[in-house]
Amino acid sequence: MAKVSMTVNGKAASADVEGRTLLVSFLREELGLTGVHVGCDTSQCGACVVHVDGKAVKSCTMLALEAEGSEVATIEGQAAEDGSLNTIQAAFQEHHGLQCGFCTPGMVMSAAALLKDNPKPSEQEIRTYLEGNLCRCTGYHNIVKSIMAASGQDVSALAAE
Amino acid sequence: MYNFEFEKPSTVADAVAALAGDEAQALGGGQTLIPTMKQRLASPSKLVSLSGITEMQGVQREGASLTIGGAVSHADVAAQATDYPALAEMAGHIGDPAVRNRGTIGGSLANNDPSADYPAAALASAATVVTNAREIAADDYFQGMFDTALEDGEIITGVKFLVPQAANYQKFVQPASRFALVGVFVAKHADGVRVAVTGASEEGVFRWSEAEAALDADFSADAIAGLTLDPSGMIGDLHGTKEYRAHLVGVMTKRAVAAAD
Ligand SMILES: Cc1cc2nc3c(=O)[nH]c(=O)nc-3n(C[C@H](O)[C@H](O)[C@H](O)COP(=O)(O)OP(=O)(O)OC[C@H]3O[C@@H](n4cnc5c(N)ncnc54)[C@H](O)[C@@H]3O)c2cc1C
Ligand code: FES
Ligand code: FES
């Protein structure tokens, strides 16, 4: 066991972990942040995407000890203190960007990473960026629409809900 | 995954020392190694992370060559290798954004997956793989599927690319894995054209010498229009037959030549 410390959603967090403890296990099991989902556990689906030092990573494919000293952001830190949704979350709600919601934490975190680098992405840029985020329900159209709306762009011409 | 000891040295020398023990293995971005360990296809007793070693970071131009640190992520190559646009473009299309934020050039070249992108770029660019112990020319480095000239415990500390006069990489994506079904990297150097093919051969990445000779004489897509590759020795699987892959190599090579700049 070794001690790992990091900042998660702005708060200091630390625990004793094994070498093999994945970042996702640390977040879910030590910190109770179960919004970070494990869909595949094989780096394919992106349900586990969180930000480590501002970059989107698949937390099922990173060791907790590799995040030592890092700033980690998860879906739990996206809404304001009073529970009001951030722009991306609100757009997913408004534009029906989710059905079962399993992929949504990863989608929202990937969308946040995209909009940080590219504040006005085209539809194609959004689709390309989401290559590593799988959704079994929505058919993606409304996810793309939600992200376009969150970036302040007109979505009236996109596929119907 | 079985448990292991974890070390994160801050110098190459300390990493080499930490790897000296028997079942120790280097950890790059973990994008291949962690899934492999979860499947118990690898069970090192110690992982030595290379992510804390500053001397393995950075992208530097020196004359005609571009040197990339062995622990530089695909995303950083995509953003920083602006002196070699075809290489930056290739790195920017590996896997997906989260994979590119963690996966490294050293890990990709050490792994030498027969469908990986970097091996084609390194071979076409006449790159030199720099390790803690020596420098290895790309022509001597790749030794077949998942096989390289690296010794146990040897670390890729950097890769020196020769920036070509013109280059392009064409990848026919296998959409489920996002690896190349076939990828062709064409690079026109002062002393000749190099054509490196990934995804196609059971021997891993290879140079297509007939196409190189034809392109040396005339650097145009038409120059290779009549060439065909022997399908025997190509990969045949549920995604594509040997014949299909052999055909795709020709198509992708023509596209790469037409797009090279
Ligand atoms: C969903 C997904 C999609 C992908 N798509 C693509 C794709 O389209 N194209 C592509 O090319 N790849 C793809 N990859 C693979 C990805 O590029 C990996 O990052 C890469 O193959 C391994 O690099 P790594 O840094 O993650 O290495 P690791 O997984 O950490 O290590 C891989 C191997 O290399 C060794 N190693 C690591 N670094 C070094 C070093 N510096 N010196 C010596 N040995 C070292 C390790 O010991 C291990 O044996 C994909 C991966 C995933 C999960
Ligand atoms: S759970 Fe991490 S990518 Fe699917
Ligand atoms: S909403 Fe169900 S998986 Fe995306």
Coordinates of C-alpha atoms and ligand atoms in Angstrom, one line a residue:
Chain A
M1 CA 0.0 0.0 0.0
A2 CA 1.1 3.5 -0.7
K3 CA -0.5 6.9 0.1
V4 CA -1.9 8.9 -2.7
S5 CA -3.1 12.5 -2.5
M6 CA -4.8 14.6 -5.0
T7 CA -7.4 17.4 -5.3
V8 CA -10.8 16.2 -6.4
N9 CA -13.4 18.8 -7.4
G10 CA -11.5 21.4 -5.4
K11 CA -11.1 19.3 -2.2
A12 CA -8.1 17.6 -0.9
A13 CA -8.4 13.8 -1.0
S14 CA -6.0 11.1 0.1
A15 CA -6.0 7.4 0.9
D16 CA -3.8 4.3 1.1
V17 CA -4.1 2.4 -2.2
E18 CA -2.5 -0.6 -3.9
G19 CA -0.3 -0.2 -6.9
R20 CA -3.1 -1.7 -9.0
T21 CA -5.8 0.6 -7.7
L22 CA -7.3 2.4 -10.7
L23 CA -8.2 6.0 -10.6
V24 CA -11.8 5.1 -11.2
S25 CA -11.8 2.7 -8.2
F26 CA -10.2 5.4 -6.0
L27 CA -12.9 7.9 -7.0
R28 CA -15.8 5.5 -6.7
E29 CA -14.8 3.4 -3.7
E30 CA -12.7 5.6 -1.6
L31 CA -14.5 8.9 -2.3
G32 CA -18.0 7.7 -3.1
L33 CA -18.0 9.6 -6.4
T34 CA -20.2 7.0 -8.1
G35 CA -21.1 9.4 -10.9
V36 CA -17.9 8.2 -12.5
H37 CA -19.2 5.1 -14.4
V38 CA -17.5 2.0 -15.5
G39 CA -19.1 0.8 -18.7
C40 CA -16.5 -1.5 -20.3
D41 CA -13.4 -1.4 -18.1
T42 CA -11.4 -1.9 -21.4
S43 CA -10.8 1.8 -22.4
Q44 CA -13.5 1.7 -25.1
C45 CA -16.6 3.4 -23.9
G46 CA -15.6 6.6 -22.1
A47 CA -18.3 6.4 -19.3
C48 CA -15.4 6.8 -16.9
V49 CA -13.9 10.0 -18.4
V50 CA -12.7 12.6 -15.8
H51 CA -10.3 15.5 -16.1
V52 CA -6.8 15.1 -14.7
D53 CA -5.0 18.5 -14.7
G54 CA -7.6 19.8 -17.2
K55 CA -7.2 16.9 -19.6
A56 CA -9.9 14.3 -20.4
V57 CA -8.7 10.8 -19.4
K58 CA -10.3 7.4 -19.1
S59 CA -10.1 6.8 -15.4
C60 CA -10.4 3.0 -15.8
T61 CA -7.1 3.1 -17.6
M62 CA -5.0 5.2 -15.3
L63 CA -3.6 4.2 -12.0
A64 CA -4.6 6.2 -8.9
L65 CA -0.9 6.6 -8.0
E66 CA -0.3 8.2 -11.4
A67 CA -2.7 11.0 -10.3
E68 CA -0.6 11.9 -7.3
G69 CA -0.6 15.7 -6.8
S70 CA -3.1 16.2 -9.6
E71 CA -6.2 18.3 -9.9
V72 CA -9.1 15.9 -10.7
A73 CA -12.5 16.9 -11.9
T74 CA -15.5 14.6 -12.0
I75 CA -19.2 15.0 -12.9
E76 CA -20.0 15.6 -9.3
G77 CA -18.1 18.9 -9.4
Q78 CA -19.9 20.3 -12.5
A79 CA -23.1 21.7 -10.9
A80 CA -22.9 24.7 -8.7
E81 CA -23.0 24.3 -4.8
D82 CA -26.8 24.9 -4.8
G83 CA -27.3 22.0 -7.3
S84 CA -28.0 24.2 -10.3
L85 CA -26.7 22.6 -13.5
N86 CA -23.8 24.1 -15.5
T87 CA -24.4 25.1 -19.1
I88 CA -23.5 21.7 -20.6
Q89 CA -25.6 19.7 -18.1
A90 CA -28.5 22.1 -18.6
A91 CA -28.2 21.7 -22.4
F92 CA -28.3 17.9 -22.1
Q93 CA -31.5 18.2 -20.1
E94 CA -33.0 20.8 -22.4
H95 CA -32.2 18.9 -25.7
H96 CA -32.8 15.4 -24.4
G97 CA -29.1 14.5 -24.7
L98 CA -29.6 11.4 -22.5
Q99 CA -32.0 8.5 -22.1
C100 CA -30.8 6.0 -19.6
G101 CA -28.0 8.4 -18.5
F102 CA -25.2 5.8 -18.1
C103 CA -22.9 7.4 -20.7
T104 CA -23.8 10.9 -19.6
P105 CA -21.1 11.7 -17.0
G106 CA -18.4 10.8 -19.6
M107 CA -20.2 12.7 -22.3
V108 CA -20.5 15.8 -20.2
M109 CA -16.8 15.6 -19.1
S110 CA -15.7 15.1 -22.7
A111 CA -17.9 17.9 -23.9
A112 CA -16.3 20.2 -21.3
A113 CA -12.8 19.3 -22.4
L114 CA -13.8 19.9 -26.1
L115 CA -15.4 23.3 -25.4
K116 CA -12.4 24.4 -23.4
D117 CA -10.1 23.9 -26.5
N118 CA -12.7 24.7 -29.1
P119 CA -15.5 27.0 -27.9
K120 CA -17.5 26.8 -31.1
P121 CA -17.1 23.4 -32.6
S122 CA -18.8 22.3 -35.8
E123 CA -21.2 19.3 -35.7
Q124 CA -18.5 17.2 -37.4
E125 CA -15.8 18.3 -34.8
I126 CA -18.2 17.3 -32.0
R127 CA -18.8 13.9 -33.5
T128 CA -15.1 13.3 -34.1
Y129 CA -14.2 14.4 -30.6
L130 CA -16.8 11.9 -29.1
E131 CA -15.2 8.9 -30.9
G132 CA -14.2 7.5 -27.5
N133 CA -17.6 8.0 -25.8
L134 CA -20.1 5.3 -26.6
C135 CA -23.9 5.7 -26.1
R136 CA -26.2 2.8 -26.5
C137 CA -29.4 4.8 -26.3
T138 CA -29.6 8.1 -28.0
G139 CA -28.1 7.5 -31.4
Y140 CA -25.9 10.5 -30.6
H141 CA -27.9 13.2 -32.4
N142 CA -29.3 14.8 -29.3
I143 CA -25.9 14.6 -27.6
V144 CA -24.3 16.5 -30.5
K145 CA -27.2 19.0 -30.4
S146 CA -26.8 19.5 -26.6
I147 CA -23.1 20.3 -27.0
M148 CA -23.7 22.7 -29.9
A149 CA -26.4 24.4 -27.8
A150 CA -24.1 24.6 -24.8
S151 CA -21.5 26.4 -27.0
G152 CA -24.1 29.0 -27.7
Q153 CA -24.7 28.0 -31.3
D154 CA -28.1 27.8 -33.1
V155 CA -29.3 24.2 -33.2
S156 CA -32.6 24.6 -35.0
A157 CA -31.2 23.1 -38.2
L158 CA -29.9 19.9 -36.5
A159 CA -31.8 16.6 -36.5
A160 CA -35.2 16.7 -34.8
E161 CA -35.6 15.5 -31.2
Chain B
M1 CA -5.2 -7.3 -12.5
Y2 CA -2.7 -8.8 -10.1
N3 CA -1.1 -6.4 -7.7
F4 CA 2.4 -4.9 -8.3
E5 CA 4.8 -2.5 -6.8
F6 CA 4.7 1.0 -8.2
E7 CA 7.7 3.4 -8.7
K8 CA 7.8 6.8 -10.2
P9 CA 11.4 7.9 -10.7
S10 CA 12.3 11.4 -11.9
T11 CA 15.4 10.5 -14.0
V12 CA 16.1 8.0 -16.8
A13 CA 19.0 6.6 -14.7
D14 CA 16.7 5.9 -11.8
A15 CA 14.2 4.3 -14.1
V16 CA 16.8 2.1 -15.6
A17 CA 17.9 1.0 -12.1
A18 CA 14.3 0.4 -11.0
L19 CA 13.7 -1.8 -14.1
A20 CA 16.8 -3.9 -13.4
G21 CA 14.8 -6.4 -11.3
D22 CA 13.3 -9.4 -12.9
E23 CA 9.7 -8.9 -13.6
A24 CA 9.7 -5.1 -13.7
Q25 CA 8.1 -3.3 -16.6
A26 CA 8.0 0.3 -17.8
L27 CA 4.7 2.2 -17.7
G28 CA 4.1 4.8 -20.4
G29 CA 0.6 6.1 -20.7
G30 CA -0.8 2.6 -19.8
Q31 CA -3.3 2.7 -22.7
T32 CA -2.1 -0.7 -23.9
L33 CA -0.4 -2.1 -20.8
I34 CA -3.2 -1.6 -18.3
P35 CA -5.8 -3.3 -20.5
T36 CA -3.3 -6.1 -21.1
M37 CA -2.7 -6.5 -17.3
K38 CA -6.5 -6.5 -16.7
Q39 CA -6.7 -9.5 -19.0
R40 CA -3.8 -11.1 -17.1
L41 CA -1.8 -11.3 -20.4
A42 CA 0.9 -9.4 -18.5
S43 CA 1.6 -9.6 -14.8
P44 CA 4.7 -7.6 -13.9
S45 CA 5.7 -7.6 -10.3
K46 CA 6.7 -3.9 -10.5
L47 CA 5.7 -1.0 -12.8
V48 CA 8.1 1.8 -13.3
S49 CA 6.2 4.9 -14.4
L50 CA 8.0 7.1 -16.9
S51 CA 5.6 10.0 -16.6
G52 CA 7.6 11.9 -14.0
I53 CA 10.8 12.1 -16.0
T54 CA 11.2 15.6 -17.4
E55 CA 14.2 14.7 -19.6
M56 CA 11.7 12.4 -21.6
Q57 CA 9.4 15.3 -22.3
G58 CA 9.5 18.0 -25.0
V59 CA 9.5 18.4 -28.8
Q60 CA 12.7 20.0 -30.3
R61 CA 13.7 21.0 -33.8
E62 CA 17.5 20.7 -34.5
G63 CA 18.3 21.4 -38.2
A64 CA 16.6 18.8 -40.4
S65 CA 15.5 16.6 -37.5
L66 CA 12.7 16.8 -34.9
T67 CA 13.3 15.1 -31.6
I68 CA 10.4 14.0 -29.5
G69 CA 10.8 12.8 -25.9
G70 CA 9.9 9.2 -25.3
A71 CA 7.2 10.1 -22.8
V72 CA 5.5 12.7 -24.9
S73 CA 1.7 12.1 -25.3
H74 CA 0.0 11.7 -28.7
A75 CA -1.9 14.9 -27.9
D76 CA 1.3 16.9 -27.3
V77 CA 2.8 15.6 -30.5
A78 CA -0.4 16.7 -32.3
A79 CA -0.1 20.1 -30.8
Q80 CA 3.6 20.7 -30.8
A81 CA 5.1 18.9 -33.8
T82 CA 4.2 21.8 -36.0
D83 CA 7.5 21.6 -37.9
Y84 CA 6.4 18.2 -39.2
P85 CA 2.6 18.6 -40.1
A86 CA 2.1 15.0 -41.4
L87 CA 3.4 13.6 -38.1
A88 CA 1.3 16.0 -36.0
E89 CA -1.8 15.1 -38.1
M90 CA -1.1 11.3 -37.6
A91 CA -0.7 11.7 -33.8
G92 CA -4.0 13.7 -33.7
H93 CA -5.9 10.8 -35.2
I94 CA -4.7 8.0 -32.9
G95 CA -7.6 6.5 -31.0
D96 CA -9.7 9.2 -29.3
P97 CA -8.9 12.3 -27.3
A98 CA -8.7 10.6 -23.9
V99 CA -6.3 7.9 -25.3
R100 CA -4.2 10.7 -26.9
N101 CA -3.9 12.5 -23.6
R102 CA -2.3 9.5 -21.9
G103 CA -0.7 7.3 -24.6
T104 CA 2.9 8.1 -25.5
I105 CA 5.2 7.8 -28.5
G106 CA 7.6 5.6 -26.6
G107 CA 4.9 3.2 -25.5
S108 CA 3.5 2.9 -29.0
L109 CA 6.9 2.2 -30.5
A110 CA 7.9 -0.3 -27.7
N111 CA 4.6 -2.1 -28.2
N112 CA 4.9 -2.2 -32.0
D113 CA 1.3 -3.3 -32.6
P114 CA 0.9 -4.4 -36.2
S115 CA -1.9 -1.9 -36.7
A116 CA -0.4 1.1 -34.8
D117 CA 0.3 4.4 -36.5
Y118 CA 3.7 5.5 -35.1
P119 CA 5.6 2.5 -36.5
A120 CA 4.7 3.6 -40.0
A121 CA 5.6 7.3 -39.3
A122 CA 9.0 6.2 -37.8
L123 CA 9.9 3.9 -40.6
A124 CA 8.9 6.3 -43.4
S125 CA 10.7 9.2 -41.7
A126 CA 14.0 7.2 -41.3
A127 CA 13.7 8.0 -37.6
T128 CA 16.2 7.0 -35.0
V129 CA 14.9 5.4 -31.8
V130 CA 17.0 6.8 -28.9
T131 CA 17.3 4.6 -25.8
N132 CA 19.1 4.9 -22.5
A133 CA 21.8 2.8 -24.0
R134 CA 22.1 3.5 -27.8
E135 CA 20.5 4.8 -31.0
I136 CA 18.7 2.4 -33.3
A137 CA 17.8 3.2 -36.9
A138 CA 14.1 2.5 -37.7
D139 CA 15.1 0.1 -40.4
D140 CA 16.8 -2.1 -37.7
Y141 CA 14.3 -1.4 -34.9
F142 CA 11.0 -3.1 -36.1
Q143 CA 11.4 -6.9 -36.0
G144 CA 7.9 -8.2 -36.7
M145 CA 4.5 -8.1 -34.9
F146 CA 5.0 -6.8 -31.3
D147 CA 8.7 -7.4 -31.7
T148 CA 11.5 -4.8 -31.6
A149 CA 15.2 -4.5 -31.2
L150 CA 14.7 -3.3 -27.5
E151 CA 16.4 -5.4 -24.8
D152 CA 14.6 -6.1 -21.5
G153 CA 14.5 -3.0 -19.4
E154 CA 15.7 -0.7 -22.2
I155 CA 13.8 2.6 -22.3
I156 CA 13.0 4.7 -25.4
T157 CA 14.1 8.1 -24.2
G158 CA 13.4 9.9 -27.4
V159 CA 12.7 9.6 -31.2
K160 CA 14.6 11.6 -33.8
F161 CA 12.5 12.1 -37.0
L162 CA 14.1 13.3 -40.2
V163 CA 11.7 16.0 -41.4
P164 CA 10.9 15.1 -45.1
Q165 CA 10.4 17.5 -48.0
A166 CA 6.8 16.3 -48.3
A167 CA 4.8 13.7 -46.4
N168 CA 1.4 12.4 -45.8
Y169 CA -0.3 9.6 -43.8
Q170 CA -3.4 7.9 -44.9
K171 CA -5.3 5.7 -42.5
F172 CA -8.2 3.5 -43.3
V173 CA -9.8 3.3 -39.9
Q174 CA -11.2 0.2 -38.4
P175 CA -14.0 2.0 -36.7
A176 CA -14.5 -0.3 -33.7
S177 CA -10.9 -0.2 -32.5
R178 CA -9.9 3.1 -34.2
F179 CA -6.6 1.4 -35.2
A180 CA -5.6 1.3 -38.8
L181 CA -7.1 -1.4 -41.0
V182 CA -4.4 -0.2 -43.3
G183 CA -2.2 2.9 -42.9
V184 CA 0.4 4.2 -45.3
F185 CA 2.9 6.9 -44.5
V186 CA 4.7 8.3 -47.6
A187 CA 7.7 10.6 -47.0
K188 CA 9.8 12.3 -49.8
H189 CA 13.3 12.8 -48.5
A190 CA 16.2 14.5 -50.3
D191 CA 17.8 11.1 -50.9
G192 CA 14.6 9.2 -51.9
V193 CA 11.0 8.3 -51.1
R194 CA 10.1 6.0 -48.3
V195 CA 6.7 4.2 -48.1
A196 CA 5.8 2.5 -44.8
V197 CA 2.7 0.3 -44.4
T198 CA 1.0 -0.6 -41.1
G199 CA -2.1 -2.7 -40.4
A200 CA -1.6 -4.9 -43.4
S201 CA 1.2 -7.5 -42.9
E202 CA 1.5 -10.4 -40.6
E203 CA 5.2 -9.3 -40.1
G204 CA 4.0 -5.8 -38.8
V205 CA 5.1 -2.5 -40.3
F206 CA 7.1 -2.8 -43.6
R207 CA 8.5 -0.7 -46.4
W208 CA 6.9 -1.1 -49.8
S209 CA 10.1 -1.0 -51.9
E210 CA 8.5 -1.3 -55.4
A211 CA 6.4 1.7 -54.7
E212 CA 9.5 3.6 -53.4
A213 CA 11.4 2.9 -56.6
A214 CA 8.5 4.0 -58.8
L215 CA 8.0 7.2 -56.7
D216 CA 11.7 7.9 -56.8
A217 CA 11.4 8.1 -60.6
D218 CA 8.1 10.0 -60.6
F219 CA 6.5 11.3 -57.4
S220 CA 2.9 11.0 -58.6
A221 CA -0.1 8.8 -57.8
D222 CA 0.0 7.6 -61.5
A223 CA 3.5 6.2 -61.0
I224 CA 2.2 3.5 -58.8
A225 CA -1.1 2.9 -60.5
G226 CA 0.1 -0.4 -62.0
L227 CA 1.7 -1.8 -58.9
T228 CA 0.1 -4.6 -56.9
L229 CA 1.2 -6.3 -53.6
D230 CA 1.2 -10.0 -53.0
P231 CA -1.7 -10.8 -50.6
S232 CA 0.1 -13.8 -49.1
G233 CA 1.6 -12.7 -45.8
M234 CA -1.1 -10.0 -45.4
I235 CA -3.4 -10.0 -42.4
G236 CA -6.8 -11.7 -43.1
D237 CA -9.5 -11.4 -40.4
L238 CA -13.1 -10.6 -40.0
H239 CA -12.5 -7.0 -40.8
G240 CA -10.9 -7.6 -44.2
T241 CA -9.4 -10.4 -46.3
K242 CA -5.7 -10.6 -47.3
E243 CA -6.7 -9.5 -50.8
Y244 CA -8.7 -6.6 -49.5
R245 CA -5.8 -5.3 -47.4
A246 CA -3.3 -5.8 -50.3
H247 CA -5.6 -3.7 -52.5
L248 CA -6.1 -1.0 -49.8
V249 CA -2.3 -0.5 -49.5
G250 CA -2.3 0.6 -53.1
V251 CA -5.2 2.9 -52.7
M252 CA -3.9 4.5 -49.5
T253 CA -0.4 4.9 -51.0
K254 CA -1.9 6.8 -54.0
R255 CA -4.0 9.0 -51.8
A256 CA -0.9 9.7 -49.6
V257 CA 1.2 10.7 -52.6
A258 CA -1.6 12.9 -54.0
A259 CA -2.0 14.6 -50.6
A260 CA 1.7 14.9 -49.6
D261 CA 2.9 18.4 -48.8
Ligands
LIG1 C1 -9.4 2.8 -27.3 C2 -8.0 2.8 -27.8 C3 -7.7 3.2 -29.2 C4 -6.4 3.2 -29.7 N1 -6.2 3.5 -31.0 C5 -5.0 3.5 -31.5 C6 -4.8 3.9 -32.8 O1 -5.7 4.3 -33.6 N2 -3.5 3.9 -33.3 C7 -2.4 3.5 -32.5 O2 -1.3 3.5 -33.0 N3 -2.6 3.2 -31.2 C8 -3.9 3.2 -30.7 N4 -4.0 2.8 -29.4 C9 -2.9 2.5 -28.6 C10 -2.3 3.7 -27.9 O3 -1.7 4.5 -28.9 C11 -1.3 3.4 -26.8 O4 -1.1 4.6 -26.2 C12 0.1 3.0 -27.2 O5 0.1 1.9 -28.1 C13 0.9 2.5 -26.0 O6 1.4 3.7 -25.5 P1 1.4 3.9 -23.9 O7 2.2 5.1 -23.6 O8 0.0 3.9 -23.4 O9 2.2 2.6 -23.4 P2 1.9 1.6 -22.2 O10 0.6 1.0 -22.4 O11 2.2 2.2 -20.9 O12 3.0 0.5 -22.6 C14 3.0 -0.3 -23.7 C15 4.3 -1.1 -23.7 O13 5.4 -0.3 -24.0 C16 6.4 -0.4 -22.9 N5 6.8 1.0 -22.8 C17 6.1 2.1 -22.5 N6 6.8 3.2 -22.6 C18 8.1 2.8 -22.9 C19 9.3 3.5 -23.2 N7 9.4 4.8 -23.2 N8 10.4 2.8 -23.5 C20 10.3 1.4 -23.5 N9 9.2 0.7 -23.3 C21 8.1 1.4 -23.0 C22 5.6 -0.9 -21.7 O14 6.4 -1.6 -20.8 C23 4.6 -1.9 -22.4 O15 5.2 -3.1 -22.8 C24 -5.3 2.8 -28.8 C25 -5.6 2.5 -27.5 C26 -6.8 2.5 -27.0 C27 -7.1 2.1 -25.6
FES2 S1 -15.1 2.2 -18.4 FE1 -13.4 3.3 -18.9 S2 -13.6 3.5 -21.0 FE2 -15.3 2.2 -20.5
FES3 S1 -28.1 7.5 -22.6 FE1 -28.0 5.4 -22.3 S2 -26.0 4.9 -22.9 FE2 -26.2 7.0 -23.4

